[in-house]
Amino acid sequence: MTPRVLLATGNGKKLTELRRIIDEYDMDVDVICLKDIEPYPEPDETEWTFAGNALIKARQGMIHSGLPSLADDSGICVDALGHMPGVRSSRWNGPEEEDIANLELVLRQVEDVPRGRRQAQFVSVMALVMPDGREFTTRGVMTGHLTTRPKGSHGFGYDPIFVPDDQVPDADGRLRTTAEMTAEEKDAISHRGRSVRAMLPILARQLGLPLPEGLSEEDLDLPGADHEGPETTLPASEWTASIPAIPRTRPATDPARPQPRPAEPSSGITPLEP
């Protein structure tokens, strides 16, 4: 019997992209989505990390469906904005989650940033939660820079203003935004493509399926993809517990206060579009 897996997302464009990448490897898996199961309230994304929010969505999907559940959390991290919007990417201009409004706000916030210092990274974390409580996450990163205006009509979110580093220039030698690329070109280098490809061998192992051809558990060396897990799971009774309050921090002048780790630099000054 073909195993079923829930893809716990209500974003139709993201669902299409995720399914397209999974189908690329011809896995014998029946991927269903939220509209195929009994509706349940969308969980609040209360964590401050992509991994935390991806796990929230995958856990809720598993609880309400009883199936192995995948979920993704992703966003754009702009160097000049202190690596924001980050987990707030889809709500950067407010809770309405409007792509154009979010994109335009980011462009206004960096309009005085020199063209050689507009580095950014797309980040995606894919989470898998199994019915027996095992949890896994994988991470994909795509580095690049922001344009000064939207270009292209494909993709979604911040695609029209993001130029990835890892691409082949077009016939005129110009670098393109991800919104100017075909779906296949984008999938080959995207943050989500990398996190999904890193997850597929894990999913195959958990479902007792052959490893997808071209991917290996022992050699997940996809550029920008990190493998995390398996992780110790919480008891099911704790999965739906409220997030504990964030403790009050010490004043900034307190010498005993732990200092944050410096942010890792991005790939340096990237080539800019003409």
Short mmCIF file of C-alpha atoms in Angstrom, two decimals:
data_model
loop_
_atom_site.label_atom_id
_atom_site.label_comp_id
_atom_site.label_asym_id
_atom_site.label_seq_id
_atom_site.Cartn_x
_atom_site.Cartn_y
_atom_site.Cartn_z
CA MET A 1 0.00 0.00 0.00
CA THR A 2 1.33 3.45 -0.90
CA PRO A 3 2.00 5.38 2.34
CA ARG A 4 0.25 8.71 2.83
CA VAL A 5 2.00 11.83 4.08
CA LEU A 6 0.37 15.13 5.04
CA LEU A 7 1.91 18.35 3.80
CA ALA A 8 0.69 20.75 6.49
CA THR A 9 0.44 24.07 4.70
CA GLY A 10 -2.40 26.32 3.64
CA ASN A 11 -0.21 28.21 1.17
CA GLY A 12 -1.24 26.97 -2.27
CA LYS A 13 1.88 28.25 -4.06
CA LYS A 14 4.16 26.70 -1.44
CA LEU A 15 2.22 23.42 -1.69
CA THR A 16 2.71 23.37 -5.46
CA GLU A 17 6.44 23.99 -5.08
CA LEU A 18 6.89 21.35 -2.39
CA ARG A 19 4.91 18.74 -4.30
CA ARG A 20 6.86 19.49 -7.48
CA ILE A 21 10.18 18.82 -5.75
CA ILE A 22 8.92 15.61 -4.12
CA ASP A 23 7.52 14.39 -7.47
CA GLU A 24 10.90 15.06 -9.09
CA TYR A 25 12.27 11.96 -7.34
CA ASP A 26 9.32 9.72 -8.17
CA MET A 27 8.83 8.53 -4.59
CA ASP A 28 5.99 6.08 -4.00
CA VAL A 29 4.22 8.42 -1.58
CA ASP A 30 0.69 9.81 -1.65
CA VAL A 31 1.12 13.43 -0.56
CA ILE A 32 -2.13 14.94 0.70
CA CYS A 33 -2.76 18.48 1.92
CA LEU A 34 -4.89 20.22 4.54
CA LYS A 35 -7.98 20.33 2.32
CA ASP A 36 -7.92 16.50 2.22
CA ILE A 37 -8.45 16.10 5.97
CA GLU A 38 -10.92 17.39 8.56
CA PRO A 39 -10.33 21.13 9.05
CA TYR A 40 -8.60 22.26 12.22
CA PRO A 41 -7.58 25.69 13.52
CA GLU A 42 -4.34 26.97 12.03
CA PRO A 43 -1.70 26.91 14.79
CA ASP A 44 -0.09 30.14 15.90
CA GLU A 45 3.55 30.41 14.82
CA THR A 46 4.84 31.54 18.21
CA GLU A 47 8.47 30.49 17.95
CA TRP A 48 11.35 32.80 17.06
CA THR A 49 13.11 30.27 14.81
CA PHE A 50 12.22 28.65 11.49
CA ALA A 51 12.74 25.20 13.01
CA GLY A 52 10.43 25.96 15.94
CA ASN A 53 7.59 27.16 13.71
CA ALA A 54 8.01 24.32 11.22
CA LEU A 55 7.72 21.82 14.08
CA ILE A 56 4.60 23.55 15.43
CA LYS A 57 2.88 23.10 12.07
CA ALA A 58 4.08 19.54 11.52
CA ARG A 59 3.08 18.46 15.05
CA GLN A 60 -0.41 19.86 14.66
CA GLY A 61 -0.76 18.21 11.27
CA MET A 62 0.21 14.85 12.74
CA ILE A 63 -2.08 15.24 15.76
CA HIS A 64 -5.12 16.05 13.61
CA SER A 65 -4.46 13.57 10.80
CA GLY A 66 -2.63 10.71 12.49
CA LEU A 67 -0.28 10.68 9.47
CA PRO A 68 3.41 11.42 9.06
CA SER A 69 3.38 15.18 8.58
CA LEU A 70 5.71 17.56 6.79
CA ALA A 71 5.73 21.32 7.24
CA ASP A 72 8.01 24.12 6.12
CA ASP A 73 8.80 27.48 7.63
CA SER A 74 10.82 29.88 5.57
CA GLY A 75 11.63 33.51 5.01
CA ILE A 76 14.15 36.09 3.91
CA CYS A 77 16.92 37.43 6.13
CA VAL A 78 18.34 40.79 5.02
CA ASP A 79 21.79 41.70 6.30
CA ALA A 80 21.06 45.45 6.41
CA LEU A 81 17.95 44.78 8.53
CA GLY A 82 19.76 42.71 11.15
CA HIS A 83 18.68 39.47 9.43
CA MET A 84 15.02 40.44 9.55
CA PRO A 85 12.23 39.89 8.47
CA GLY A 86 13.22 36.28 9.21
CA VAL A 87 10.34 34.34 10.74
CA ARG A 88 8.17 37.45 10.31
CA SER A 89 8.62 37.46 6.52
CA SER A 90 5.01 36.64 5.63
CA ARG A 91 3.68 39.21 8.13
CA TRP A 92 6.30 41.95 7.81
CA ASN A 93 3.74 44.58 6.81
CA GLY A 94 1.07 43.25 9.17
CA PRO A 95 -1.03 40.14 9.75
CA GLU A 96 -2.70 40.23 6.31
CA GLU A 97 0.19 38.25 4.76
CA GLU A 98 0.13 40.23 1.51
CA ASP A 99 3.18 39.49 -0.63
CA ILE A 100 3.32 42.83 -2.46
CA ALA A 101 2.94 44.91 0.71
CA ASN A 102 5.68 42.92 2.47
CA LEU A 103 8.02 43.22 -0.51
CA GLU A 104 7.46 46.96 -0.91
CA LEU A 105 8.10 47.59 2.79
CA VAL A 106 11.46 45.79 2.64
CA LEU A 107 12.47 47.82 -0.43
CA ARG A 108 11.60 51.07 1.35
CA GLN A 109 13.61 50.02 4.39
CA VAL A 110 16.76 49.39 2.34
CA GLU A 111 16.38 52.11 -0.29
CA ASP A 112 19.38 54.02 1.14
CA VAL A 113 21.59 50.91 1.35
CA PRO A 114 24.35 50.91 -1.30
CA ARG A 115 23.93 48.41 -4.11
CA GLY A 116 27.00 46.46 -3.01
CA ARG A 117 25.68 45.94 0.53
CA ARG A 118 22.21 44.55 -0.09
CA GLN A 119 23.05 40.92 0.75
CA ALA A 120 20.25 38.63 1.90
CA GLN A 121 19.52 34.94 2.37
CA PHE A 122 16.42 32.86 1.89
CA VAL A 123 16.15 30.20 4.63
CA SER A 124 13.85 27.17 4.76
CA VAL A 125 13.47 24.56 7.48
CA MET A 126 11.48 21.42 6.70
CA ALA A 127 10.10 19.43 9.63
CA LEU A 128 8.85 15.85 9.69
CA VAL A 129 6.82 14.50 12.62
CA MET A 130 6.00 10.79 12.70
CA PRO A 131 2.96 9.28 14.49
CA ASP A 132 5.25 7.57 17.02
CA GLY A 133 6.69 10.95 18.03
CA ARG A 134 9.98 10.99 16.15
CA GLU A 135 10.91 14.41 14.77
CA PHE A 136 13.39 15.53 12.14
CA THR A 137 14.33 18.88 10.62
CA THR A 138 16.45 19.87 7.64
CA ARG A 139 17.62 23.33 6.63
CA GLY A 140 18.31 24.95 3.26
CA VAL A 141 19.85 28.35 2.50
CA MET A 142 20.03 30.37 -0.73
CA THR A 143 22.29 33.44 -0.63
CA GLY A 144 22.01 36.47 -2.85
CA HIS A 145 21.14 40.16 -2.84
CA LEU A 146 18.14 42.45 -3.15
CA THR A 147 17.32 44.44 -6.26
CA THR A 148 16.11 48.04 -6.21
CA ARG A 149 12.78 47.18 -7.85
CA PRO A 150 10.68 44.05 -8.52
CA LYS A 151 11.50 42.02 -11.61
CA GLY A 152 9.69 38.95 -12.96
CA SER A 153 6.24 37.44 -12.54
CA HIS A 154 6.94 33.88 -11.40
CA GLY A 155 7.22 32.51 -7.87
CA PHE A 156 5.76 34.28 -4.86
CA GLY A 157 6.71 36.24 -1.75
CA TYR A 158 10.00 38.09 -2.11
CA ASP A 159 11.04 36.30 -5.32
CA PRO A 160 10.74 39.45 -7.52
CA ILE A 161 13.41 41.32 -5.52
CA PHE A 162 15.88 38.50 -4.79
CA VAL A 163 18.84 37.66 -7.05
CA PRO A 164 20.49 34.36 -6.03
CA ASP A 165 24.26 33.95 -6.12
CA ASP A 166 24.14 30.34 -7.34
CA GLN A 167 22.79 30.81 -10.85
CA VAL A 168 23.95 30.80 -14.45
CA PRO A 169 23.62 34.26 -16.07
CA ASP A 170 21.25 34.55 -19.01
CA ALA A 171 22.35 34.92 -22.64
CA ASP A 172 23.06 38.62 -22.05
CA GLY A 173 25.22 37.90 -18.99
CA ARG A 174 22.57 39.25 -16.61
CA LEU A 175 21.73 37.76 -13.25
CA ARG A 176 17.99 37.21 -12.71
CA THR A 177 15.63 37.30 -9.78
CA THR A 178 14.00 34.05 -8.73
CA ALA A 179 10.76 35.48 -10.14
CA GLU A 180 12.40 35.56 -13.59
CA MET A 181 13.42 31.89 -13.45
CA THR A 182 11.49 28.85 -14.54
CA ALA A 183 10.13 26.59 -11.81
CA GLU A 184 12.79 23.99 -12.60
CA GLU A 185 15.63 26.55 -12.44
CA LYS A 186 14.42 27.87 -9.12
CA ASP A 187 13.86 24.42 -7.59
CA ALA A 188 17.44 23.41 -8.45
CA ILE A 189 18.97 26.13 -6.25
CA SER A 190 16.23 27.30 -3.88
CA HIS A 191 16.34 27.16 -0.10
CA ARG A 192 13.16 25.09 -0.08
CA GLY A 193 14.46 22.75 -2.75
CA ARG A 194 17.53 22.12 -0.62
CA SER A 195 15.64 21.52 2.62
CA VAL A 196 13.18 19.18 0.86
CA ARG A 197 15.92 17.20 -0.88
CA ALA A 198 17.73 16.80 2.44
CA MET A 199 14.48 15.54 3.98
CA LEU A 200 13.57 12.98 1.31
CA PRO A 201 16.11 10.29 2.37
CA ILE A 202 14.91 10.68 5.97
CA LEU A 203 11.28 10.38 4.88
CA ALA A 204 12.08 7.31 2.78
CA ARG A 205 13.82 5.65 5.71
CA GLN A 206 10.94 6.35 8.08
CA LEU A 207 8.39 4.97 5.60
CA GLY A 208 10.47 1.91 4.71
CA LEU A 209 10.92 3.03 1.11
CA PRO A 210 14.02 2.85 -1.11
CA LEU A 211 16.20 5.93 -1.02
CA PRO A 212 15.35 8.34 -3.85
CA GLU A 213 17.74 7.88 -6.75
CA GLY A 214 20.50 10.46 -6.65
CA LEU A 215 20.13 11.18 -2.91
CA SER A 216 21.95 9.46 -0.07
CA GLU A 217 21.54 9.52 3.71
CA GLU A 218 25.32 9.24 4.11
CA ASP A 219 26.17 12.05 1.72
CA LEU A 220 23.73 14.92 2.11
CA ASP A 221 26.18 17.46 0.70
CA LEU A 222 23.63 19.65 -1.05
CA PRO A 223 24.96 23.25 -1.04
CA GLY A 224 23.33 25.20 1.76
CA ALA A 225 21.54 22.19 3.26
CA ASP A 226 22.12 21.09 6.84
CA HIS A 227 20.79 17.87 8.34
CA GLU A 228 19.47 18.06 11.89
CA GLY A 229 17.93 15.21 13.86
CA PRO A 230 16.60 12.84 14.77
CA GLU A 231 15.56 14.83 17.81
CA THR A 232 14.15 13.74 21.13
CA THR A 233 10.43 14.37 21.02
CA LEU A 234 8.16 15.80 23.66
CA PRO A 235 5.34 13.64 25.00
CA ALA A 236 2.18 14.17 22.97
CA SER A 237 0.54 15.85 25.96
CA GLU A 238 3.18 18.61 25.86
CA TRP A 239 2.96 19.33 22.13
CA THR A 240 -0.13 21.46 22.55
CA ALA A 241 0.99 23.09 25.81
CA SER A 242 1.24 26.86 25.80
CA ILE A 243 4.65 28.39 25.12
CA PRO A 244 6.25 29.44 28.43
CA ALA A 245 6.71 33.12 29.13
CA ILE A 246 10.01 34.61 28.03
CA PRO A 247 12.07 35.42 31.16
CA ARG A 248 13.02 39.03 31.79
CA THR A 249 16.59 39.68 30.68
CA ARG A 250 19.30 41.47 32.67
CA PRO A 251 20.03 45.13 31.89
CA ALA A 252 22.42 45.67 29.03
CA THR A 253 25.01 47.09 31.45
CA ASP A 254 25.14 43.90 33.52
CA PRO A 255 28.60 42.37 32.86
CA ALA A 256 27.21 38.90 33.64
CA ARG A 257 24.77 39.10 30.77
CA PRO A 258 25.66 36.56 28.04
CA GLN A 259 26.74 38.29 24.87
CA PRO A 260 25.03 37.21 21.63
CA ARG A 261 27.10 35.39 19.07
CA PRO A 262 28.02 37.62 16.13
CA ALA A 263 25.98 36.94 13.04
CA GLU A 264 27.76 34.90 10.41
CA PRO A 265 28.58 36.98 7.37
CA SER A 266 26.81 36.17 4.16
CA SER A 267 28.71 35.34 1.02
CA GLY A 268 30.32 38.78 0.79
CA ILE A 269 29.60 41.33 -1.88
CA THR A 270 27.62 39.58 -4.57
CA PRO A 271 27.40 40.44 -8.27
CA LEU A 272 24.65 42.96 -8.90
CA GLU A 273 22.30 43.15 -11.82
CA PRO A 274 23.02 45.82 -14.42
#
